[in-house]
Amino acid sequence: MKFSTRIAAVATTAAAALALSACGGAATDTSPGDGGSGDTAPIKIGIIADRTGATGDVGTPYNDGMLGYIDWINAKGGIKGHQIDADSNDYAYLVPRAEELYKKYVNDGAVAIQGWGTGDSEALRTKVAADKLPFMSASYAEPLTDPKQSAYNFVVAPTYSDQMRVALNWIAKDAGGKAEVAVFHNDSPFGLAPVADGQKWVTEKGLNLGYKAYPMPKTPNQVGLLTQAKSQGAKYIVIQNVSSPAAQVAKDIKAQGLDMKIVCLNWCSDELFIKTAGADNAEGHVMVQPFAPPTAEKPGHKVIDDYLKSKGSSLADKGLHYAQGWYTMDVMAKGIEKALDAGGELTGESIKKALESVSVDTGGVVGAGTVSFTADSHRGSTGTGIYEVKAGQMVELAANQTPES
Amino acid sequence: MATATGIHHRTYRSELRLRHTKAEYFRLALMLVLLLAAPYVLDKYWLGIANVILISVIGAVGLNILVGFTGQISLGQGGFLAVGAFTSVIISDRAGVPVPISIAIAVLMTAAVGAFFGLPALRLKGLYLAIATLASQEIIMFVVRRWEWLTEGKGYLEVERLHVGGFQVERQMFEVQWYWILLALATLAVVVARNLFRTTLGRSFMAVRDQDIAAEAIGVNITRAKVTAFAVSSGFVGLAGALTAHYTETVTWERFTLDVSVLYLAMIIVGGLGSIAGAVYGAIFMGLLPALLTELVDVLGSSLPSLSDQLPALRNAVFGIAIIVFLLVEPRGLDRIWTRMKDYVRFWPFRY
C-alpha cells in the first residue's frame, strides 16, 4: 500500500509543479521601442482606484474620469499611434491590497502608475523610486512633491498644506484678523497631511488664529466633535476629509443651530457635498478647490463635456472629480508623448525625464491653468480657487490663490 | 511501524517520532524541492504573494498556539502584529540597532505585551475572553494612532531597506532575497511550534484546552500555562509583525486593524484548529484566495465586465463562503481533509 501513497504523492507534486509553472514565466516585455514606423506596441499603465472603500464616493468619478480620458485618446488613435493599455482595479482604500496590485502592474510591465490615496502613495513611494516608475495619485501631500524624498512621485495640484495655508489666510481676512479655527480631519495619513503645516503657518505668519485639530470619528453624526469645537469657540471649521462626512458636519451645524463656517479642502469641495448636505445646509460654506468645477465653465471643460455628451452623459452630471481624473491622466499622457518624441525606449525613467520638462495647459481647470514640473520640484501647480456655496452652486470668490498671495 | 492496517508502535521512542512512515519523509523531501525551486520558477508577482504567505504562516502558527492548542480565543492578533512592527522599526531605524537584534527585541516586547493582555484569561473563558482580547486590539490601535512620538506625527513610518552588516537587499533581487529570509524564518517557526507540543509546556497548553479543571488536578499550573501561552503565541505574532514592517518598508496602523485579526482567525479555522500544519495550509489558502480570484476575474472580465467592478465585494463574499463551508463540511479544516485523503489511500481497500 505504500506504493499507492507514493503514486499519490508523485501525482500531487506533478500537479503542484504544473500549477507553479503556470503562475510563473517572466512578464512579456512589450514596451514601445524606439519609435520605429511599424512600432505601435500598447503602453501599459496600472491604475489603483478606490471605488468601494472609505473614499469611494469621490474615488469613483475620479477613476471614471481617467478611464474616460483613456477611452477618448485611444479612440483618437492613442499617443503617437500607441494605444494606452490601462489595467484599473479597485483596492477599496486598503494599503496591502494597493501593494499587491502594484506588484502585479510591475510584473505586467507597466511603465507608469496612477495611484489614489495618501496611505498607498506613501507606502509605495520608495518602491516606485526603486522600480523607476512615475507615479501620480490623488494625494496632494507635501512630501510627495520633493524629488529628493520622492523621486518618482508627481503631484499635479497644490498640496494639502498649500490649500490649508490658503484657507487660513482667507479665514484671517474674513474674520477681520482674529478667529478660532477647528480642523476636522480624516483619521489617517491623508487627514493628518496638512495639520502640522497649518499650525506652523499660523505661527510663522503671526496669524491671530486659535488652531486645534480633531480626528473625525466614523460615527454617522459629528455632534460630539462640534460640541468640542464649540467649547473651543471655533467659528471656522477646516475639513480635510471626503464629501460624505463633511456634508454630515454641515447638516449637524444647521441642526444644532451653530454659527460656524466650514472651509473644505479639495476632497470635500464638490457637488457631492452640496447634494449630500442639501443646498440649504450647504449654503454659505466655503471651498478651497484647485480643480475648477463644471459650473465655472473653463475652456478645458469643453473637451470633457463633448466626450461625455457623445456617450449620452455630461460633465455637469459627472462633477468636478471626473475632470480631476481626466486631467491627471492627461498630464501623464503628455509626459509619455514627450518621452516618445525624444526617441529611445519608452521606460519609466524616460517618462520621468520628460515629465520634468513638460508644461501642460489644462484650459484653466487645474490650479492657474498650467501644470508643469522641473527636476527640482514635482509640485505641478500652486494656485487654487476659493468658492462659496450659493443656492446650491459653487460660486467663485477668488481665483488662483497661492499661500503668498 | 506502518502496515496496511495502520501505524503500530513497539517502543515509546518510536511513538514520539515526528514522522512514522517512509511516505512522510518522501513528501517532506518533495516539499523541500518545491520550496527551493520556487524562486527559480515563480515570477516577481507570485513570489511577492509567496512572501506575504510566509509571513502569514508565522502569524497563523502563533495564533494557533493560543486558539487551537490552548483554547484561548483571541481577537487581538492585529494589535500584536502592530506591536512587533512598530517596536522593530523604531529600534532599528531610530536607535541604529542591527535589524536581527531589533526583530528579536520586538519578539520579546510583543511576548510581554501579549502576556499582559493575557491576564484576563485567568478569570475569563470563551466569549468573555474574546471580548477582552478585542479590547486589547482596540487599546493597541488607539496607542499606535494617537501616540505621535511613534510616527513623529506623520501617521506612518518609513522603513529603511533591509541591510544586515555588509548585506543589503537590492531592488532587482528584492523578492528573491526576501523569499530566502522568510522561508528560513517560517521554517524555524514551524519547527519550533511543532516541537513545542512534544514538551511538558506544550502538553500543559493542550491539557488546559481539553479540560482545565482536570489539568489543575494533575498538577498543571493553569495560571502559568495560560499566561505563557499568550506570551509564546504573541512572540510568534511579533516576529510576523516585525517582518511585515521590514518587508513592506512602511508601517501604518491601517495594516493592523480588526479585519486582520479576523483574517488570521479565518486562516486557522480553514486550516485546522490545533494543528501546526493546519495553520500553514490556512495561511496558504487565505493568501492565495484573493490572488487567484483576481486572476479569475481577469480571465472572465472580458465576458463579464460587471465582475471586475465588484471584485472587492466578491472577495469578501468568497472569503465568507469559504469559512461557512469549512465550518459546515469540515470543522477541523484542511489539515483534516488532507489526513482523510492520506488514510483513504493508505488503508485501501479497507475503510479504516
CSV table of N, CA and C in Angstrom, one decimal, chain B residues 88-214:
chain,number,residue,atom,x,y,z
B,88,SER,N,10.1,46.9,16.3
B,88,SER,CA,11.3,46.6,15.5
B,88,SER,C,11.8,47.8,14.7
B,89,VAL,N,10.9,48.5,14.0
B,89,VAL,CA,11.3,49.6,13.2
B,89,VAL,C,11.9,50.8,14.0
B,90,ILE,N,11.2,51.1,15.1
B,90,ILE,CA,11.7,52.2,15.9
B,90,ILE,C,13.1,51.9,16.5
B,91,ILE,N,13.3,50.7,16.9
B,91,ILE,CA,14.6,50.3,17.5
B,91,ILE,C,15.7,50.3,16.4
B,92,SER,N,15.3,49.8,15.2
B,92,SER,CA,16.4,49.6,14.2
B,92,SER,C,16.7,51.0,13.5
B,93,ASP,N,15.6,51.7,13.1
B,93,ASP,CA,15.9,52.9,12.3
B,93,ASP,C,16.2,54.1,13.2
B,94,ARG,N,15.7,54.2,14.4
B,94,ARG,CA,16.0,55.4,15.2
B,94,ARG,C,17.2,55.2,16.1
B,95,ALA,N,17.3,54.0,16.7
B,95,ALA,CA,18.4,53.8,17.6
B,95,ALA,C,19.6,53.1,16.9
B,96,GLY,N,19.4,52.8,15.6
B,96,GLY,CA,20.5,52.3,14.9
B,96,GLY,C,21.0,50.9,15.3
B,97,VAL,N,20.0,50.1,15.9
B,97,VAL,CA,20.4,48.7,16.3
B,97,VAL,C,20.2,47.9,15.0
B,98,PRO,N,21.2,46.9,14.9
B,98,PRO,CA,21.0,46.0,13.7
B,98,PRO,C,19.7,45.3,13.7
B,99,VAL,N,19.2,45.1,12.5
B,99,VAL,CA,17.8,44.6,12.3
B,99,VAL,C,17.5,43.2,13.0
B,100,PRO,N,18.5,42.2,12.9
B,100,PRO,CA,18.2,41.0,13.5
B,100,PRO,C,17.9,41.1,15.0
B,101,ILE,N,18.7,42.0,15.6
B,101,ILE,CA,18.6,42.3,17.1
B,101,ILE,C,17.3,43.0,17.4
B,102,SER,N,16.9,44.0,16.5
B,102,SER,CA,15.7,44.7,16.7
B,102,SER,C,14.5,43.8,16.6
B,103,ILE,N,14.6,42.8,15.6
B,103,ILE,CA,13.5,41.9,15.5
B,103,ILE,C,13.4,41.0,16.7
B,104,ALA,N,14.5,40.6,17.3
B,104,ALA,CA,14.5,39.7,18.5
B,104,ALA,C,13.9,40.5,19.6
B,105,ILE,N,14.2,41.8,19.7
B,105,ILE,CA,13.7,42.6,20.8
B,105,ILE,C,12.2,42.8,20.6
B,106,ALA,N,11.8,43.0,19.3
B,106,ALA,CA,10.3,43.1,19.0
B,106,ALA,C,9.6,41.8,19.4
B,107,VAL,N,10.2,40.7,19.2
B,107,VAL,CA,9.6,39.4,19.6
B,107,VAL,C,9.3,39.4,21.1
B,108,LEU,N,10.4,39.7,21.9
B,108,LEU,CA,10.3,39.7,23.3
B,108,LEU,C,9.3,40.8,23.8
B,109,MET,N,9.3,41.9,23.2
B,109,MET,CA,8.4,43.0,23.6
B,109,MET,C,6.9,42.6,23.3
B,110,THR,N,6.7,42.0,22.2
B,110,THR,CA,5.3,41.5,21.9
B,110,THR,C,4.9,40.4,22.8
B,111,ALA,N,5.8,39.5,23.1
B,111,ALA,CA,5.5,38.5,24.1
B,111,ALA,C,5.1,39.1,25.4
B,112,ALA,N,5.8,40.1,25.9
B,112,ALA,CA,5.5,40.7,27.1
B,112,ALA,C,4.1,41.4,27.1
B,113,VAL,N,3.9,42.1,26.0
B,113,VAL,CA,2.6,42.8,25.8
B,113,VAL,C,1.5,41.7,25.8
B,114,GLY,N,1.7,40.6,25.0
B,114,GLY,CA,0.7,39.5,24.9
B,114,GLY,C,0.5,38.9,26.3
B,115,ALA,N,1.5,38.7,27.1
B,115,ALA,CA,1.3,38.2,28.4
B,115,ALA,C,0.5,39.1,29.3
B,116,PHE,N,0.7,40.4,29.2
B,116,PHE,CA,0.0,41.4,29.9
B,116,PHE,C,-1.5,41.3,29.6
B,117,PHE,N,-1.8,41.3,28.2
B,117,PHE,CA,-3.2,41.3,27.8
B,117,PHE,C,-3.8,39.9,28.0
B,118,GLY,N,-3.0,38.9,28.3
B,118,GLY,CA,-3.5,37.6,28.5
B,118,GLY,C,-4.0,37.4,30.0
B,119,LEU,N,-3.6,38.4,30.8
B,119,LEU,CA,-4.0,38.3,32.2
B,119,LEU,C,-5.5,38.0,32.4
B,120,PRO,N,-6.4,38.7,31.7
B,120,PRO,CA,-7.8,38.4,31.8
B,120,PRO,C,-8.2,37.0,31.6
B,121,ALA,N,-7.4,36.2,30.9
B,121,ALA,CA,-7.7,34.8,30.6
B,121,ALA,C,-7.7,34.0,31.9
B,122,LEU,N,-7.0,34.5,32.9
B,122,LEU,CA,-7.0,33.8,34.2
B,122,LEU,C,-8.4,33.7,34.8
B,123,ARG,N,-9.2,34.7,34.4
B,123,ARG,CA,-10.6,34.8,35.0
B,123,ARG,C,-11.7,34.5,34.0
B,124,LEU,N,-11.3,34.7,32.7
B,124,LEU,CA,-12.4,34.6,31.7
B,124,LEU,C,-12.2,33.5,30.7
B,125,LYS,N,-13.3,33.1,30.1
B,125,LYS,CA,-13.2,32.0,29.2
B,125,LYS,C,-14.1,32.4,28.0
B,126,GLY,N,-13.9,31.7,26.9
B,126,GLY,CA,-14.8,31.8,25.7
B,126,GLY,C,-15.1,33.2,25.3
B,127,LEU,N,-16.4,33.4,25.2
B,127,LEU,CA,-16.8,34.7,24.6
B,127,LEU,C,-16.3,35.9,25.4
B,128,TYR,N,-16.3,35.8,26.7
B,128,TYR,CA,-15.8,36.9,27.5
B,128,TYR,C,-14.4,37.2,27.3
B,129,LEU,N,-13.6,36.1,27.1
B,129,LEU,CA,-12.2,36.3,26.8
B,129,LEU,C,-12.0,37.0,25.4
B,130,ALA,N,-12.9,36.5,24.5
B,130,ALA,CA,-12.8,37.1,23.1
B,130,ALA,C,-13.0,38.6,23.2
B,131,ILE,N,-13.9,39.1,24.0
B,131,ILE,CA,-14.2,40.5,24.1
B,131,ILE,C,-13.0,41.2,24.8
B,132,ALA,N,-12.4,40.5,25.8
B,132,ALA,CA,-11.2,41.1,26.4
B,132,ALA,C,-10.1,41.3,25.4
B,133,THR,N,-9.9,40.3,24.6
B,133,THR,CA,-8.8,40.4,23.6
B,133,THR,C,-9.2,41.4,22.5
B,134,LEU,N,-10.5,41.6,22.2
B,134,LEU,CA,-10.9,42.6,21.3
B,134,LEU,C,-10.5,44.0,21.9
B,135,ALA,N,-10.7,44.1,23.2
B,135,ALA,CA,-10.3,45.3,23.9
B,135,ALA,C,-8.8,45.6,23.7
B,136,SER,N,-8.0,44.5,23.8
B,136,SER,CA,-6.6,44.7,23.7
B,136,SER,C,-6.2,45.2,22.3
B,137,GLN,N,-7.0,44.7,21.3
B,137,GLN,CA,-6.8,45.1,19.9
B,137,GLN,C,-7.1,46.6,19.8
B,138,GLU,N,-8.2,47.0,20.4
B,138,GLU,CA,-8.6,48.4,20.3
B,138,GLU,C,-7.6,49.3,21.1
B,139,ILE,N,-7.2,48.9,22.2
B,139,ILE,CA,-6.2,49.7,23.0
B,139,ILE,C,-4.9,49.9,22.3
B,140,ILE,N,-4.4,48.8,21.7
B,140,ILE,CA,-3.1,48.9,21.0
B,140,ILE,C,-3.3,49.8,19.7
B,141,MET,N,-4.4,49.7,19.0
B,141,MET,CA,-4.7,50.5,17.9
B,141,MET,C,-4.8,52.0,18.3
B,142,PHE,N,-5.4,52.2,19.4
B,142,PHE,CA,-5.6,53.6,20.0
B,142,PHE,C,-4.2,54.2,20.2
B,143,VAL,N,-3.3,53.4,20.8
B,143,VAL,CA,-2.0,53.9,21.1
B,143,VAL,C,-1.2,54.2,19.9
B,144,VAL,N,-1.2,53.2,18.9
B,144,VAL,CA,-0.4,53.5,17.7
B,144,VAL,C,-0.9,54.6,16.9
B,145,ARG,N,-2.2,54.9,17.0
B,145,ARG,CA,-2.8,56.0,16.2
B,145,ARG,C,-2.6,57.3,16.9
B,146,ARG,N,-2.7,57.3,18.2
B,146,ARG,CA,-2.7,58.6,18.9
B,146,ARG,C,-1.4,59.0,19.5
B,147,TRP,N,-0.5,58.1,19.7
B,147,TRP,CA,0.8,58.4,20.4
B,147,TRP,C,1.7,58.9,19.3
B,148,GLU,N,1.8,60.2,19.1
B,148,GLU,CA,2.5,60.8,18.0
B,148,GLU,C,4.0,60.5,18.0
B,149,TRP,N,4.6,60.3,19.1
B,149,TRP,CA,6.0,60.0,19.2
B,149,TRP,C,6.4,58.8,18.3
B,150,LEU,N,5.4,57.9,18.2
B,150,LEU,CA,5.7,56.6,17.4
B,150,LEU,C,6.0,56.9,16.0
B,151,THR,N,5.2,57.8,15.4
B,151,THR,CA,5.4,58.1,13.9
B,151,THR,C,5.9,59.5,13.7
B,152,GLU,N,6.4,60.1,14.8
B,152,GLU,CA,6.8,61.5,14.7
B,152,GLU,C,5.8,62.4,14.1
B,153,GLY,N,4.5,62.1,14.4
B,153,GLY,CA,3.4,63.0,13.9
B,153,GLY,C,3.0,62.8,12.5
B,154,LYS,N,3.6,61.8,11.8
B,154,LYS,CA,3.3,61.7,10.3
B,154,LYS,C,2.2,60.7,10.1
B,155,GLY,N,1.9,59.8,11.1
B,155,GLY,CA,0.9,58.9,10.9
B,155,GLY,C,1.3,57.6,10.3
B,156,TYR,N,2.6,57.5,9.8
B,156,TYR,CA,3.1,56.3,9.3
B,156,TYR,C,4.7,56.3,9.4
B,157,LEU,N,5.3,55.2,9.3
B,157,LEU,CA,6.7,55.1,9.4
B,157,LEU,C,7.3,54.6,8.2
B,158,GLU,N,8.4,55.2,7.7
B,158,GLU,CA,9.1,54.7,6.6
B,158,GLU,C,10.2,53.8,7.1
B,159,VAL,N,10.4,52.6,6.5
B,159,VAL,CA,11.4,51.7,7.0
B,159,VAL,C,12.6,51.6,6.0
B,160,GLU,N,13.8,51.7,6.5
B,160,GLU,CA,14.9,51.6,5.6
B,160,GLU,C,15.0,50.2,5.0
B,161,ARG,N,15.5,50.1,3.7
B,161,ARG,CA,15.6,48.8,3.1
B,161,ARG,C,16.5,47.9,4.0
B,162,LEU,N,16.2,46.7,4.0
B,162,LEU,CA,16.9,45.8,5.0
B,162,LEU,C,18.4,45.7,4.6
B,163,HIS,N,19.2,45.9,5.6
B,163,HIS,CA,20.6,45.7,5.5
B,163,HIS,C,21.2,45.1,6.8
B,164,VAL,N,21.9,44.0,6.7
B,164,VAL,CA,22.5,43.4,7.9
B,164,VAL,C,24.0,43.3,7.6
B,165,GLY,N,24.7,44.0,8.4
B,165,GLY,CA,26.2,44.1,8.3
B,165,GLY,C,26.5,44.6,6.8
B,166,GLY,N,27.2,43.8,6.1
B,166,GLY,CA,27.5,44.2,4.7
B,166,GLY,C,26.4,43.8,3.7
B,167,PHE,N,25.5,43.0,4.1
B,167,PHE,CA,24.5,42.5,3.2
B,167,PHE,C,23.3,43.6,3.1
B,168,GLN,N,23.0,43.8,1.8
B,168,GLN,CA,21.9,44.8,1.6
B,168,GLN,C,20.9,44.2,0.6
B,169,VAL,N,19.6,44.2,0.9
B,169,VAL,CA,18.7,43.7,-0.1
B,169,VAL,C,18.6,44.7,-1.3
B,170,GLU,N,18.8,44.1,-2.5
B,170,GLU,CA,18.8,45.0,-3.6
B,170,GLU,C,17.5,44.9,-4.4
B,171,ARG,N,17.2,46.0,-5.1
B,171,ARG,CA,15.9,46.1,-5.8
B,171,ARG,C,15.6,44.9,-6.7
B,172,GLN,N,16.5,44.6,-7.6
B,172,GLN,CA,16.2,43.6,-8.6
B,172,GLN,C,16.0,42.3,-8.0
B,173,MET,N,16.7,42.0,-6.9
B,173,MET,CA,16.5,40.7,-6.3
B,173,MET,C,15.7,40.7,-5.0
B,174,PHE,N,14.9,41.8,-4.9
B,174,PHE,CA,14.2,42.1,-3.6
B,174,PHE,C,13.4,40.9,-3.2
B,175,GLU,N,12.5,40.4,-4.1
B,175,GLU,CA,11.5,39.3,-3.7
B,175,GLU,C,12.3,38.0,-3.4
B,176,VAL,N,13.3,37.8,-4.3
B,176,VAL,CA,14.1,36.5,-4.1
B,176,VAL,C,14.8,36.5,-2.8
B,177,GLN,N,15.5,37.6,-2.5
B,177,GLN,CA,16.3,37.6,-1.3
B,177,GLN,C,15.4,37.5,-0.1
B,178,TRP,N,14.3,38.2,-0.1
B,178,TRP,CA,13.3,38.2,1.0
B,178,TRP,C,12.7,36.8,1.1
B,179,TYR,N,12.5,36.1,0.0
B,179,TYR,CA,12.0,34.8,0.0
B,179,TYR,C,12.8,33.8,0.8
B,180,TRP,N,14.2,33.9,0.6
B,180,TRP,CA,15.0,33.0,1.4
B,180,TRP,C,15.0,33.4,2.9
B,181,ILE,N,15.0,34.7,3.2
B,181,ILE,CA,15.0,35.1,4.6
B,181,ILE,C,13.7,34.6,5.2
B,182,LEU,N,12.6,34.8,4.6
B,182,LEU,CA,11.3,34.5,5.1
B,182,LEU,C,11.1,33.0,5.2
B,183,LEU,N,11.6,32.3,4.2
B,183,LEU,CA,11.4,30.8,4.2
B,183,LEU,C,12.2,30.3,5.4
B,184,ALA,N,13.4,30.8,5.6
B,184,ALA,CA,14.2,30.3,6.7
B,184,ALA,C,13.5,30.5,8.1
B,185,LEU,N,12.9,31.7,8.2
B,185,LEU,CA,12.3,32.1,9.5
B,185,LEU,C,11.0,31.3,9.7
B,186,ALA,N,10.2,31.2,8.6
B,186,ALA,CA,8.9,30.4,8.6
B,186,ALA,C,9.2,29.0,9.0
B,187,THR,N,10.2,28.4,8.4
B,187,THR,CA,10.6,27.0,8.7
B,187,THR,C,10.9,26.9,10.1
B,188,LEU,N,11.8,27.8,10.6
B,188,LEU,CA,12.2,27.8,12.0
B,188,LEU,C,10.9,27.9,12.9
B,189,ALA,N,10.0,28.8,12.6
B,189,ALA,CA,8.8,29.0,13.4
B,189,ALA,C,8.0,27.7,13.4
B,190,VAL,N,7.8,27.0,12.3
B,190,VAL,CA,7.1,25.8,12.2
B,190,VAL,C,7.7,24.7,13.0
B,191,VAL,N,9.0,24.6,12.8
B,191,VAL,CA,9.8,23.5,13.6
B,191,VAL,C,9.7,23.7,15.1
B,192,VAL,N,9.9,25.0,15.5
B,192,VAL,CA,9.8,25.3,16.9
B,192,VAL,C,8.4,24.9,17.5
B,193,ALA,N,7.4,25.4,16.7
B,193,ALA,CA,6.0,25.1,17.2
B,193,ALA,C,5.7,23.6,17.2
B,194,ARG,N,6.1,22.9,16.2
B,194,ARG,CA,5.9,21.5,16.1
B,194,ARG,C,6.5,20.8,17.3
B,195,ASN,N,7.7,21.2,17.7
B,195,ASN,CA,8.3,20.5,18.8
B,195,ASN,C,7.8,21.0,20.1
B,196,LEU,N,7.3,22.2,20.1
B,196,LEU,CA,6.8,22.8,21.4
B,196,LEU,C,5.8,21.8,22.0
B,197,PHE,N,5.0,21.2,21.1
B,197,PHE,CA,3.9,20.3,21.7
B,197,PHE,C,4.3,18.9,22.0
B,198,ARG,N,5.7,18.7,22.0
B,198,ARG,CA,6.2,17.5,22.5
B,198,ARG,C,6.9,17.7,23.8
B,199,THR,N,6.8,19.0,24.3
B,199,THR,CA,7.4,19.3,25.6
B,199,THR,C,6.3,19.3,26.7
B,200,THR,N,6.7,19.4,27.9
B,200,THR,CA,5.8,19.5,29.0
B,200,THR,C,5.0,20.7,28.9
B,201,LEU,N,5.6,21.8,28.5
B,201,LEU,CA,4.9,23.1,28.4
B,201,LEU,C,3.8,23.0,27.4
B,202,GLY,N,4.1,22.5,26.2
B,202,GLY,CA,3.1,22.3,25.1
B,202,GLY,C,2.0,21.4,25.5
B,203,ARG,N,2.3,20.4,26.2
B,203,ARG,CA,1.3,19.4,26.7
B,203,ARG,C,0.4,20.1,27.7
B,204,SER,N,1.0,20.9,28.5
B,204,SER,CA,0.2,21.6,29.5
B,204,SER,C,-0.8,22.6,28.9
B,205,PHE,N,-0.4,23.2,27.7
B,205,PHE,CA,-1.3,24.0,27.0
B,205,PHE,C,-2.5,23.2,26.5
B,206,MET,N,-2.3,22.0,26.0
B,206,MET,CA,-3.4,21.2,25.5
B,206,MET,C,-4.3,20.7,26.6
B,207,ALA,N,-3.6,20.4,27.7
B,207,ALA,CA,-4.4,20.0,28.9
B,207,ALA,C,-5.4,21.1,29.3
B,208,VAL,N,-4.9,22.3,29.3
B,208,VAL,CA,-5.8,23.5,29.6
B,208,VAL,C,-6.9,23.6,28.7
B,209,ARG,N,-6.6,23.3,27.4
B,209,ARG,CA,-7.7,23.4,26.4
B,209,ARG,C,-8.7,22.3,26.6
B,210,ASP,N,-8.2,21.1,26.8
B,210,ASP,CA,-9.2,20.0,26.8
B,210,ASP,C,-10.0,19.9,28.1
B,211,GLN,N,-9.4,20.2,29.2
B,211,GLN,CA,-10.2,20.1,30.5
B,211,GLN,C,-9.4,20.8,31.6
B,212,ASP,N,-9.6,22.1,31.8
B,212,ASP,CA,-8.7,22.9,32.7
B,212,ASP,C,-8.8,22.4,34.1
B,213,ILE,N,-10.0,22.0,34.5
B,213,ILE,CA,-10.1,21.6,36.0
B,213,ILE,C,-9.3,20.3,36.2
B,214,ALA,N,-9.4,19.3,35.3
B,214,ALA,CA,-8.7,18.1,35.4
B,214,ALA,C,-7.2,18.4,35.3
